[in-house]
Amino acid sequence: YWFTRPVRGGGNFDSERLSRYLDLATPEALRERLRKDGITHIAVLTVPPPTSDAKKTEERQVHLTPAAQRMLSQTLDRYASSVTSRGNAALFTLK
């Protein structure tokens, strides 16, 4: 990827862990959690990187629960600005 500094994120089979992290009661609560954890930017990939290996495709997919998707979407709408997008990735900065 085109990041110029260290990043954290979900990887192989992290759907449950990421959903638990994102599924808070309010966008304000998620924004505060992200701030406390030192998160300044969020990258969202619409599809995993391509591969012809079926197992790798399964490993790379992250399926958030509907509640986690909703909270991430609301948080980005209220507390983030789009920085750039490239291919299947969009980068947001938190306000």
PDB file of N, CA and C in Angstrom:
ATOM      1  N   TYR A   1       0.823  -1.195   0.000  1.00  0.00           N
ATOM      2  CA  TYR A   1       0.000   0.000   0.000  1.00  0.00           C
ATOM      3  C   TYR A   1       0.857   1.245   0.000  1.00  0.00           C
ATOM      4  N   TRP A   2       0.244   2.387  -0.176  1.00  0.00           N
ATOM      5  CA  TRP A   2       0.950   3.631  -0.365  1.00  0.00           C
ATOM      6  C   TRP A   2       1.023   4.466   0.905  1.00  0.00           C
ATOM      7  N   PHE A   3       1.054   3.827   2.079  1.00  0.00           N
ATOM      8  CA  PHE A   3       1.156   4.558   3.333  1.00  0.00           C
ATOM      9  C   PHE A   3       2.619   4.904   3.611  1.00  0.00           C
ATOM     10  N   THR A   4       2.842   6.069   4.155  1.00  0.00           N
ATOM     11  CA  THR A   4       4.209   6.508   4.422  1.00  0.00           C
ATOM     12  C   THR A   4       4.566   6.432   5.892  1.00  0.00           C
ATOM     13  N   ARG A   5       3.660   5.915   6.726  1.00  0.00           N
ATOM     14  CA  ARG A   5       3.940   5.758   8.151  1.00  0.00           C
ATOM     15  C   ARG A   5       3.264   4.494   8.655  1.00  0.00           C
ATOM     16  N   PRO A   6       3.629   4.039   9.851  1.00  0.00           N
ATOM     17  CA  PRO A   6       3.047   2.790  10.365  1.00  0.00           C
ATOM     18  C   PRO A   6       1.528   2.862  10.439  1.00  0.00           C
ATOM     19  N   VAL A   7       0.897   1.733  10.161  1.00  0.00           N
ATOM     20  CA  VAL A   7      -0.562   1.651  10.199  1.00  0.00           C
ATOM     21  C   VAL A   7      -0.978   0.433  11.020  1.00  0.00           C
ATOM     22  N   ARG A   8      -2.216   0.466  11.495  1.00  0.00           N
ATOM     23  CA  ARG A   8      -2.824  -0.684  12.165  1.00  0.00           C
ATOM     24  C   ARG A   8      -4.101  -1.002  11.418  1.00  0.00           C
ATOM     25  N   GLY A   9      -4.475  -2.253  11.446  1.00  0.00           N
ATOM     26  CA  GLY A   9      -5.709  -2.594  10.759  1.00  0.00           C
ATOM     27  C   GLY A   9      -6.046  -4.052  10.905  1.00  0.00           C
ATOM     28  N   GLY A  10      -7.190  -4.378  10.362  1.00  0.00           N
ATOM     29  CA  GLY A  10      -7.634  -5.754  10.390  1.00  0.00           C
ATOM     30  C   GLY A  10      -6.933  -6.569   9.333  1.00  0.00           C
ATOM     31  N   GLY A  11      -6.742  -7.799   9.650  1.00  0.00           N
ATOM     32  CA  GLY A  11      -6.113  -8.706   8.713  1.00  0.00           C
ATOM     33  C   GLY A  11      -6.890 -10.001   8.644  1.00  0.00           C
ATOM     34  N   ASN A  12      -6.184 -11.042   8.439  1.00  0.00           N
ATOM     35  CA  ASN A  12      -6.786 -12.355   8.255  1.00  0.00           C
ATOM     36  C   ASN A  12      -7.729 -12.721   9.402  1.00  0.00           C
ATOM     37  N   PHE A  13      -8.970 -12.933   9.067  1.00  0.00           N
ATOM     38  CA  PHE A  13      -9.984 -13.414   9.999  1.00  0.00           C
ATOM     39  C   PHE A  13     -10.214 -12.477  11.189  1.00  0.00           C
ATOM     40  N   ASP A  14     -10.064 -11.167  11.001  1.00  0.00           N
ATOM     41  CA  ASP A  14     -10.262 -10.197  12.074  1.00  0.00           C
ATOM     42  C   ASP A  14     -11.658  -9.573  12.090  1.00  0.00           C
ATOM     43  N   SER A  15     -12.593 -10.111  11.373  1.00  0.00           N
ATOM     44  CA  SER A  15     -13.927  -9.513  11.285  1.00  0.00           C
ATOM     45  C   SER A  15     -14.572  -9.325  12.655  1.00  0.00           C
ATOM     46  N   GLU A  16     -14.554 -10.346  13.490  1.00  0.00           N
ATOM     47  CA  GLU A  16     -15.179 -10.238  14.812  1.00  0.00           C
ATOM     48  C   GLU A  16     -14.473  -9.205  15.679  1.00  0.00           C
ATOM     49  N   ARG A  17     -13.150  -9.215  15.677  1.00  0.00           N
ATOM     50  CA  ARG A  17     -12.379  -8.271  16.490  1.00  0.00           C
ATOM     51  C   ARG A  17     -12.645  -6.838  16.051  1.00  0.00           C
ATOM     52  N   LEU A  18     -12.639  -6.582  14.755  1.00  0.00           N
ATOM     53  CA  LEU A  18     -12.902  -5.229  14.269  1.00  0.00           C
ATOM     54  C   LEU A  18     -14.341  -4.801  14.550  1.00  0.00           C
ATOM     55  N   SER A  19     -15.264  -5.708  14.390  1.00  0.00           N
ATOM     56  CA  SER A  19     -16.661  -5.377  14.671  1.00  0.00           C
ATOM     57  C   SER A  19     -16.837  -5.002  16.135  1.00  0.00           C
ATOM     58  N   ARG A  20     -16.227  -5.760  17.042  1.00  0.00           N
ATOM     59  CA  ARG A  20     -16.320  -5.430  18.480  1.00  0.00           C
ATOM     60  C   ARG A  20     -15.708  -4.066  18.766  1.00  0.00           C
ATOM     61  N   TYR A  21     -14.584  -3.758  18.136  1.00  0.00           N
ATOM     62  CA  TYR A  21     -13.905  -2.480  18.356  1.00  0.00           C
ATOM     63  C   TYR A  21     -14.767  -1.310  17.886  1.00  0.00           C
ATOM     64  N   LEU A  22     -15.426  -1.465  16.755  1.00  0.00           N
ATOM     65  CA  LEU A  22     -16.194  -0.371  16.151  1.00  0.00           C
ATOM     66  C   LEU A  22     -17.609  -0.226  16.708  1.00  0.00           C
ATOM     67  N   ASP A  23     -18.160  -1.281  17.265  1.00  0.00           N
ATOM     68  CA  ASP A  23     -19.564  -1.288  17.675  1.00  0.00           C
ATOM     69  C   ASP A  23     -19.735  -0.643  19.050  1.00  0.00           C
ATOM     70  N   LEU A  24     -19.800   0.669  19.065  1.00  0.00           N
ATOM     71  CA  LEU A  24     -20.048   1.429  20.286  1.00  0.00           C
ATOM     72  C   LEU A  24     -21.419   2.088  20.192  1.00  0.00           C
ATOM     73  N   ALA A  25     -21.835   2.710  21.272  1.00  0.00           N
ATOM     74  CA  ALA A  25     -23.197   3.267  21.348  1.00  0.00           C
ATOM     75  C   ALA A  25     -23.405   4.498  20.472  1.00  0.00           C
ATOM     76  N   THR A  26     -22.352   5.305  20.302  1.00  0.00           N
ATOM     77  CA  THR A  26     -22.499   6.560  19.549  1.00  0.00           C
ATOM     78  C   THR A  26     -21.258   6.831  18.711  1.00  0.00           C
ATOM     79  N   PRO A  27     -21.413   7.635  17.656  1.00  0.00           N
ATOM     80  CA  PRO A  27     -20.232   8.038  16.889  1.00  0.00           C
ATOM     81  C   PRO A  27     -19.227   8.805  17.758  1.00  0.00           C
ATOM     82  N   GLU A  28     -19.725   9.553  18.716  1.00  0.00           N
ATOM     83  CA  GLU A  28     -18.829  10.299  19.604  1.00  0.00           C
ATOM     84  C   GLU A  28     -17.956   9.340  20.427  1.00  0.00           C
ATOM     85  N   ALA A  29     -18.553   8.251  20.879  1.00  0.00           N
ATOM     86  CA  ALA A  29     -17.794   7.256  21.648  1.00  0.00           C
ATOM     87  C   ALA A  29     -16.723   6.601  20.782  1.00  0.00           C
ATOM     88  N   LEU A  30     -17.058   6.289  19.544  1.00  0.00           N
ATOM     89  CA  LEU A  30     -16.058   5.691  18.651  1.00  0.00           C
ATOM     90  C   LEU A  30     -14.964   6.698  18.333  1.00  0.00           C
ATOM     91  N   ARG A  31     -15.329   7.936  18.069  1.00  0.00           N
ATOM     92  CA  ARG A  31     -14.320   8.976  17.805  1.00  0.00           C
ATOM     93  C   ARG A  31     -13.363   9.099  18.983  1.00  0.00           C
ATOM     94  N   GLU A  32     -13.883   9.071  20.198  1.00  0.00           N
ATOM     95  CA  GLU A  32     -13.037   9.174  21.391  1.00  0.00           C
ATOM     96  C   GLU A  32     -12.129   7.954  21.525  1.00  0.00           C
ATOM     97  N   ARG A  33     -12.648   6.755  21.251  1.00  0.00           N
ATOM     98  CA  ARG A  33     -11.821   5.548  21.305  1.00  0.00           C
ATOM     99  C   ARG A  33     -10.674   5.640  20.297  1.00  0.00           C
ATOM    100  N   LEU A  34     -11.001   6.057  19.077  1.00  0.00           N
ATOM    101  CA  LEU A  34      -9.973   6.189  18.049  1.00  0.00           C
ATOM    102  C   LEU A  34      -8.914   7.203  18.471  1.00  0.00           C
ATOM    103  N   ARG A  35      -9.358   8.337  19.015  1.00  0.00           N
ATOM    104  CA  ARG A  35      -8.429   9.379  19.458  1.00  0.00           C
ATOM    105  C   ARG A  35      -7.511   8.840  20.557  1.00  0.00           C
ATOM    106  N   LYS A  36      -8.090   8.173  21.561  1.00  0.00           N
ATOM    107  CA  LYS A  36      -7.294   7.620  22.665  1.00  0.00           C
ATOM    108  C   LYS A  36      -6.292   6.575  22.179  1.00  0.00           C
ATOM    109  N   ASP A  37      -6.654   5.855  21.127  1.00  0.00           N
ATOM    110  CA  ASP A  37      -5.766   4.827  20.581  1.00  0.00           C
ATOM    111  C   ASP A  37      -4.747   5.392  19.590  1.00  0.00           C
ATOM    112  N   GLY A  38      -4.758   6.712  19.408  1.00  0.00           N
ATOM    113  CA  GLY A  38      -3.776   7.345  18.527  1.00  0.00           C
ATOM    114  C   GLY A  38      -4.096   7.241  17.053  1.00  0.00           C
ATOM    115  N   ILE A  39      -5.330   6.896  16.719  1.00  0.00           N
ATOM    116  CA  ILE A  39      -5.730   6.765  15.316  1.00  0.00           C
ATOM    117  C   ILE A  39      -6.032   8.161  14.764  1.00  0.00           C
ATOM    118  N   THR A  40      -5.374   8.527  13.691  1.00  0.00           N
ATOM    119  CA  THR A  40      -5.592   9.841  13.075  1.00  0.00           C
ATOM    120  C   THR A  40      -6.232   9.729  11.699  1.00  0.00           C
ATOM    121  N   HIS A  41      -6.086   8.567  11.061  1.00  0.00           N
ATOM    122  CA  HIS A  41      -6.616   8.347   9.716  1.00  0.00           C
ATOM    123  C   HIS A  41      -7.261   6.965   9.649  1.00  0.00           C
ATOM    124  N   ILE A  42      -8.232   6.832   8.779  1.00  0.00           N
ATOM    125  CA  ILE A  42      -8.876   5.544   8.551  1.00  0.00           C
ATOM    126  C   ILE A  42      -8.878   5.278   7.053  1.00  0.00           C
ATOM    127  N   ALA A  43      -8.413   4.104   6.684  1.00  0.00           N
ATOM    128  CA  ALA A  43      -8.458   3.668   5.288  1.00  0.00           C
ATOM    129  C   ALA A  43      -9.548   2.609   5.161  1.00  0.00           C
ATOM    130  N   VAL A  44     -10.361   2.749   4.146  1.00  0.00           N
ATOM    131  CA  VAL A  44     -11.431   1.794   3.883  1.00  0.00           C
ATOM    132  C   VAL A  44     -11.189   1.202   2.509  1.00  0.00           C
ATOM    133  N   LEU A  45     -11.104  -0.114   2.464  1.00  0.00           N
ATOM    134  CA  LEU A  45     -10.951  -0.814   1.193  1.00  0.00           C
ATOM    135  C   LEU A  45     -12.295  -1.393   0.809  1.00  0.00           C
ATOM    136  N   THR A  46     -12.724  -1.147  -0.421  1.00  0.00           N
ATOM    137  CA  THR A  46     -14.014  -1.643  -0.862  1.00  0.00           C
ATOM    138  C   THR A  46     -13.962  -3.100  -1.275  1.00  0.00           C
ATOM    139  N   VAL A  47     -12.825  -3.558  -1.720  1.00  0.00           N
ATOM    140  CA  VAL A  47     -12.615  -4.968  -2.050  1.00  0.00           C
ATOM    141  C   VAL A  47     -11.189  -5.326  -1.674  1.00  0.00           C
ATOM    142  N   PRO A  48     -10.961  -6.582  -1.274  1.00  0.00           N
ATOM    143  CA  PRO A  48      -9.594  -6.966  -0.924  1.00  0.00           C
ATOM    144  C   PRO A  48      -8.696  -6.992  -2.155  1.00  0.00           C
ATOM    145  N   PRO A  49      -7.391  -6.893  -1.938  1.00  0.00           N
ATOM    146  CA  PRO A  49      -6.457  -6.972  -3.071  1.00  0.00           C
ATOM    147  C   PRO A  49      -6.663  -8.268  -3.851  1.00  0.00           C
ATOM    148  N   PRO A  50      -6.527  -8.222  -5.151  1.00  0.00           N
ATOM    149  CA  PRO A  50      -6.805  -9.403  -5.973  1.00  0.00           C
ATOM    150  C   PRO A  50      -5.784 -10.522  -5.772  1.00  0.00           C
ATOM    151  N   THR A  51      -6.273 -11.735  -5.883  1.00  0.00           N
ATOM    152  CA  THR A  51      -5.433 -12.923  -5.851  1.00  0.00           C
ATOM    153  C   THR A  51      -6.198 -14.058  -6.507  1.00  0.00           C
ATOM    154  N   SER A  52      -5.486 -15.015  -7.021  1.00  0.00           N
ATOM    155  CA  SER A  52      -6.143 -16.181  -7.616  1.00  0.00           C
ATOM    156  C   SER A  52      -6.260 -17.327  -6.611  1.00  0.00           C
ATOM    157  N   ASP A  53      -5.722 -17.136  -5.414  1.00  0.00           N
ATOM    158  CA  ASP A  53      -5.757 -18.149  -4.368  1.00  0.00           C
ATOM    159  C   ASP A  53      -7.030 -17.970  -3.533  1.00  0.00           C
ATOM    160  N   ALA A  54      -7.933 -18.944  -3.593  1.00  0.00           N
ATOM    161  CA  ALA A  54      -9.226 -18.842  -2.907  1.00  0.00           C
ATOM    162  C   ALA A  54      -9.059 -18.663  -1.402  1.00  0.00           C
ATOM    163  N   LYS A  55      -8.098 -19.338  -0.798  1.00  0.00           N
ATOM    164  CA  LYS A  55      -7.870 -19.213   0.646  1.00  0.00           C
ATOM    165  C   LYS A  55      -7.436 -17.800   1.001  1.00  0.00           C
ATOM    166  N   LYS A  56      -6.566 -17.216   0.199  1.00  0.00           N
ATOM    167  CA  LYS A  56      -6.122 -15.846   0.448  1.00  0.00           C
ATOM    168  C   LYS A  56      -7.287 -14.865   0.312  1.00  0.00           C
ATOM    169  N   THR A  57      -8.162 -15.101  -0.645  1.00  0.00           N
ATOM    170  CA  THR A  57      -9.340 -14.246  -0.803  1.00  0.00           C
ATOM    171  C   THR A  57     -10.177 -14.286   0.468  1.00  0.00           C
ATOM    172  N   GLU A  58     -10.418 -15.479   0.993  1.00  0.00           N
ATOM    173  CA  GLU A  58     -11.185 -15.634   2.226  1.00  0.00           C
ATOM    174  C   GLU A  58     -10.490 -14.927   3.394  1.00  0.00           C
ATOM    175  N   GLU A  59      -9.182 -15.086   3.505  1.00  0.00           N
ATOM    176  CA  GLU A  59      -8.424 -14.473   4.594  1.00  0.00           C
ATOM    177  C   GLU A  59      -8.476 -12.952   4.539  1.00  0.00           C
ATOM    178  N   ARG A  60      -8.469 -12.383   3.354  1.00  0.00           N
ATOM    179  CA  ARG A  60      -8.376 -10.930   3.179  1.00  0.00           C
ATOM    180  C   ARG A  60      -9.711 -10.212   3.365  1.00  0.00           C
ATOM    181  N   GLN A  61     -10.807 -10.929   3.350  1.00  0.00           N
ATOM    182  CA  GLN A  61     -12.112 -10.288   3.470  1.00  0.00           C
ATOM    183  C   GLN A  61     -12.423  -9.996   4.931  1.00  0.00           C
ATOM    184  N   VAL A  62     -12.883  -8.779   5.186  1.00  0.00           N
ATOM    185  CA  VAL A  62     -13.336  -8.399   6.514  1.00  0.00           C
ATOM    186  C   VAL A  62     -14.822  -8.100   6.404  1.00  0.00           C
ATOM    187  N   HIS A  63     -15.609  -8.806   7.175  1.00  0.00           N
ATOM    188  CA  HIS A  63     -17.052  -8.627   7.172  1.00  0.00           C
ATOM    189  C   HIS A  63     -17.458  -8.029   8.516  1.00  0.00           C
ATOM    190  N   LEU A  64     -17.773  -6.739   8.512  1.00  0.00           N
ATOM    191  CA  LEU A  64     -18.227  -6.084   9.729  1.00  0.00           C
ATOM    192  C   LEU A  64     -19.703  -6.379   9.947  1.00  0.00           C
ATOM    193  N   THR A  65     -20.099  -6.427  11.218  1.00  0.00           N
ATOM    194  CA  THR A  65     -21.512  -6.583  11.524  1.00  0.00           C
ATOM    195  C   THR A  65     -22.247  -5.334  11.046  1.00  0.00           C
ATOM    196  N   PRO A  66     -23.551  -5.432  10.829  1.00  0.00           N
ATOM    197  CA  PRO A  66     -24.313  -4.238  10.430  1.00  0.00           C
ATOM    198  C   PRO A  66     -24.153  -3.090  11.431  1.00  0.00           C
ATOM    199  N   ALA A  67     -24.130  -3.394  12.727  1.00  0.00           N
ATOM    200  CA  ALA A  67     -23.979  -2.341  13.741  1.00  0.00           C
ATOM    201  C   ALA A  67     -22.607  -1.672  13.627  1.00  0.00           C
ATOM    202  N   ALA A  68     -21.560  -2.454  13.419  1.00  0.00           N
ATOM    203  CA  ALA A  68     -20.210  -1.889  13.269  1.00  0.00           C
ATOM    204  C   ALA A  68     -20.109  -1.066  11.989  1.00  0.00           C
ATOM    205  N   GLN A  69     -20.711  -1.541  10.902  1.00  0.00           N
ATOM    206  CA  GLN A  69     -20.720  -0.779   9.651  1.00  0.00           C
ATOM    207  C   GLN A  69     -21.408   0.563   9.841  1.00  0.00           C
ATOM    208  N   ARG A  70     -22.551   0.530  10.515  1.00  0.00           N
ATOM    209  CA  ARG A  70     -23.318   1.753  10.750  1.00  0.00           C
ATOM    210  C   ARG A  70     -22.525   2.752  11.599  1.00  0.00           C
ATOM    211  N   MET A  71     -21.882   2.258  12.663  1.00  0.00           N
ATOM    212  CA  MET A  71     -21.131   3.152  13.540  1.00  0.00           C
ATOM    213  C   MET A  71     -19.919   3.732  12.811  1.00  0.00           C
ATOM    214  N   LEU A  72     -19.216   2.935  12.028  1.00  0.00           N
ATOM    215  CA  LEU A  72     -18.085   3.454  11.267  1.00  0.00           C
ATOM    216  C   LEU A  72     -18.563   4.493  10.269  1.00  0.00           C
ATOM    217  N   SER A  73     -19.637   4.210   9.565  1.00  0.00           N
ATOM    218  CA  SER A  73     -20.176   5.152   8.586  1.00  0.00           C
ATOM    219  C   SER A  73     -20.585   6.465   9.248  1.00  0.00           C
ATOM    220  N   GLN A  74     -21.297   6.380  10.356  1.00  0.00           N
ATOM    221  CA  GLN A  74     -21.730   7.597  11.052  1.00  0.00           C
ATOM    222  C   GLN A  74     -20.540   8.391  11.578  1.00  0.00           C
ATOM    223  N   THR A  75     -19.542   7.693  12.077  1.00  0.00           N
ATOM    224  CA  THR A  75     -18.353   8.365  12.608  1.00  0.00           C
ATOM    225  C   THR A  75     -17.592   9.064  11.492  1.00  0.00           C
ATOM    226  N   LEU A  76     -17.430   8.394  10.363  1.00  0.00           N
ATOM    227  CA  LEU A  76     -16.740   9.021   9.238  1.00  0.00           C
ATOM    228  C   LEU A  76     -17.533  10.215   8.715  1.00  0.00           C
ATOM    229  N   ASP A  77     -18.851  10.096   8.659  1.00  0.00           N
ATOM    230  CA  ASP A  77     -19.686  11.210   8.198  1.00  0.00           C
ATOM    231  C   ASP A  77     -19.529  12.437   9.091  1.00  0.00           C
ATOM    232  N   ARG A  78     -19.474  12.218  10.389  1.00  0.00           N
ATOM    233  CA  ARG A  78     -19.455  13.336  11.345  1.00  0.00           C
ATOM    234  C   ARG A  78     -18.055  13.845  11.689  1.00  0.00           C
ATOM    235  N   TYR A  79     -17.087  12.936  11.725  1.00  0.00           N
ATOM    236  CA  TYR A  79     -15.790  13.295  12.302  1.00  0.00           C
ATOM    237  C   TYR A  79     -14.599  13.051  11.385  1.00  0.00           C
ATOM    238  N   ALA A  80     -14.826  12.939  10.103  1.00  0.00           N
ATOM    239  CA  ALA A  80     -13.719  12.682   9.195  1.00  0.00           C
ATOM    240  C   ALA A  80     -13.882  13.462   7.903  1.00  0.00           C
ATOM    241  N   SER A  81     -12.761  13.691   7.253  1.00  0.00           N
ATOM    242  CA  SER A  81     -12.735  14.314   5.934  1.00  0.00           C
ATOM    243  C   SER A  81     -11.981  13.387   4.993  1.00  0.00           C
ATOM    244  N   SER A  82     -12.449  13.323   3.770  1.00  0.00           N
ATOM    245  CA  SER A  82     -11.773  12.512   2.766  1.00  0.00           C
ATOM    246  C   SER A  82     -10.438  13.152   2.409  1.00  0.00           C
ATOM    247  N   VAL A  83      -9.394  12.345   2.390  1.00  0.00           N
ATOM    248  CA  VAL A  83      -8.068  12.816   2.005  1.00  0.00           C
ATOM    249  C   VAL A  83      -7.809  12.485   0.547  1.00  0.00           C
ATOM    250  N   THR A  84      -8.008  11.229   0.214  1.00  0.00           N
ATOM    251  CA  THR A  84      -7.744  10.770  -1.144  1.00  0.00           C
ATOM    252  C   THR A  84      -8.359   9.393  -1.338  1.00  0.00           C
ATOM    253  N   SER A  85      -8.441   8.987  -2.562  1.00  0.00           N
ATOM    254  CA  SER A  85      -8.812   7.609  -2.867  1.00  0.00           C
ATOM    255  C   SER A  85      -7.957   7.150  -4.031  1.00  0.00           C
ATOM    256  N   ARG A  86      -7.683   5.889  -4.022  1.00  0.00           N
ATOM    257  CA  ARG A  86      -6.856   5.306  -5.078  1.00  0.00           C
ATOM    258  C   ARG A  86      -7.312   3.872  -5.265  1.00  0.00           C
ATOM    259  N   GLY A  87      -7.748   3.554  -6.447  1.00  0.00           N
ATOM    260  CA  GLY A  87      -8.215   2.195  -6.710  1.00  0.00           C
ATOM    261  C   GLY A  87      -9.372   1.830  -5.806  1.00  0.00           C
ATOM    262  N   ASN A  88      -9.192   0.785  -5.027  1.00  0.00           N
ATOM    263  CA  ASN A  88     -10.262   0.300  -4.164  1.00  0.00           C
ATOM    264  C   ASN A  88     -10.139   0.804  -2.723  1.00  0.00           C
ATOM    265  N   ALA A  89      -9.313   1.825  -2.470  1.00  0.00           N
ATOM    266  CA  ALA A  89      -9.105   2.326  -1.113  1.00  0.00           C
ATOM    267  C   ALA A  89      -9.434   3.810  -1.020  1.00  0.00           C
ATOM    268  N   ALA A  90     -10.013   4.178   0.119  1.00  0.00           N
ATOM    269  CA  ALA A  90     -10.276   5.590   0.416  1.00  0.00           C
ATOM    270  C   ALA A  90      -9.638   5.888   1.764  1.00  0.00           C
ATOM    271  N   LEU A  91      -9.015   7.060   1.876  1.00  0.00           N
ATOM    272  CA  LEU A  91      -8.341   7.456   3.109  1.00  0.00           C
ATOM    273  C   LEU A  91      -9.045   8.669   3.678  1.00  0.00           C
ATOM    274  N   PHE A  92      -9.358   8.600   4.977  1.00  0.00           N
ATOM    275  CA  PHE A  92     -10.017   9.679   5.694  1.00  0.00           C
ATOM    276  C   PHE A  92      -9.128  10.141   6.831  1.00  0.00           C
ATOM    277  N   THR A  93      -9.183  11.421   7.148  1.00  0.00           N
ATOM    278  CA  THR A  93      -8.508  11.960   8.326  1.00  0.00           C
ATOM    279  C   THR A  93      -9.575  12.316   9.350  1.00  0.00           C
ATOM    280  N   LEU A  94      -9.309  11.986  10.603  1.00  0.00           N
ATOM    281  CA  LEU A  94     -10.260  12.304  11.653  1.00  0.00           C
ATOM    282  C   LEU A  94     -10.076  13.735  12.109  1.00  0.00           C
ATOM    283  N   LYS A  95     -11.194  14.396  12.374  1.00  0.00           N
ATOM    284  CA  LYS A  95     -11.171  15.784  12.838  1.00  0.00           C
ATOM    285  C   LYS A  95     -11.024  15.825  14.341  1.00  0.00           C
TER     286      LYS A  95
END
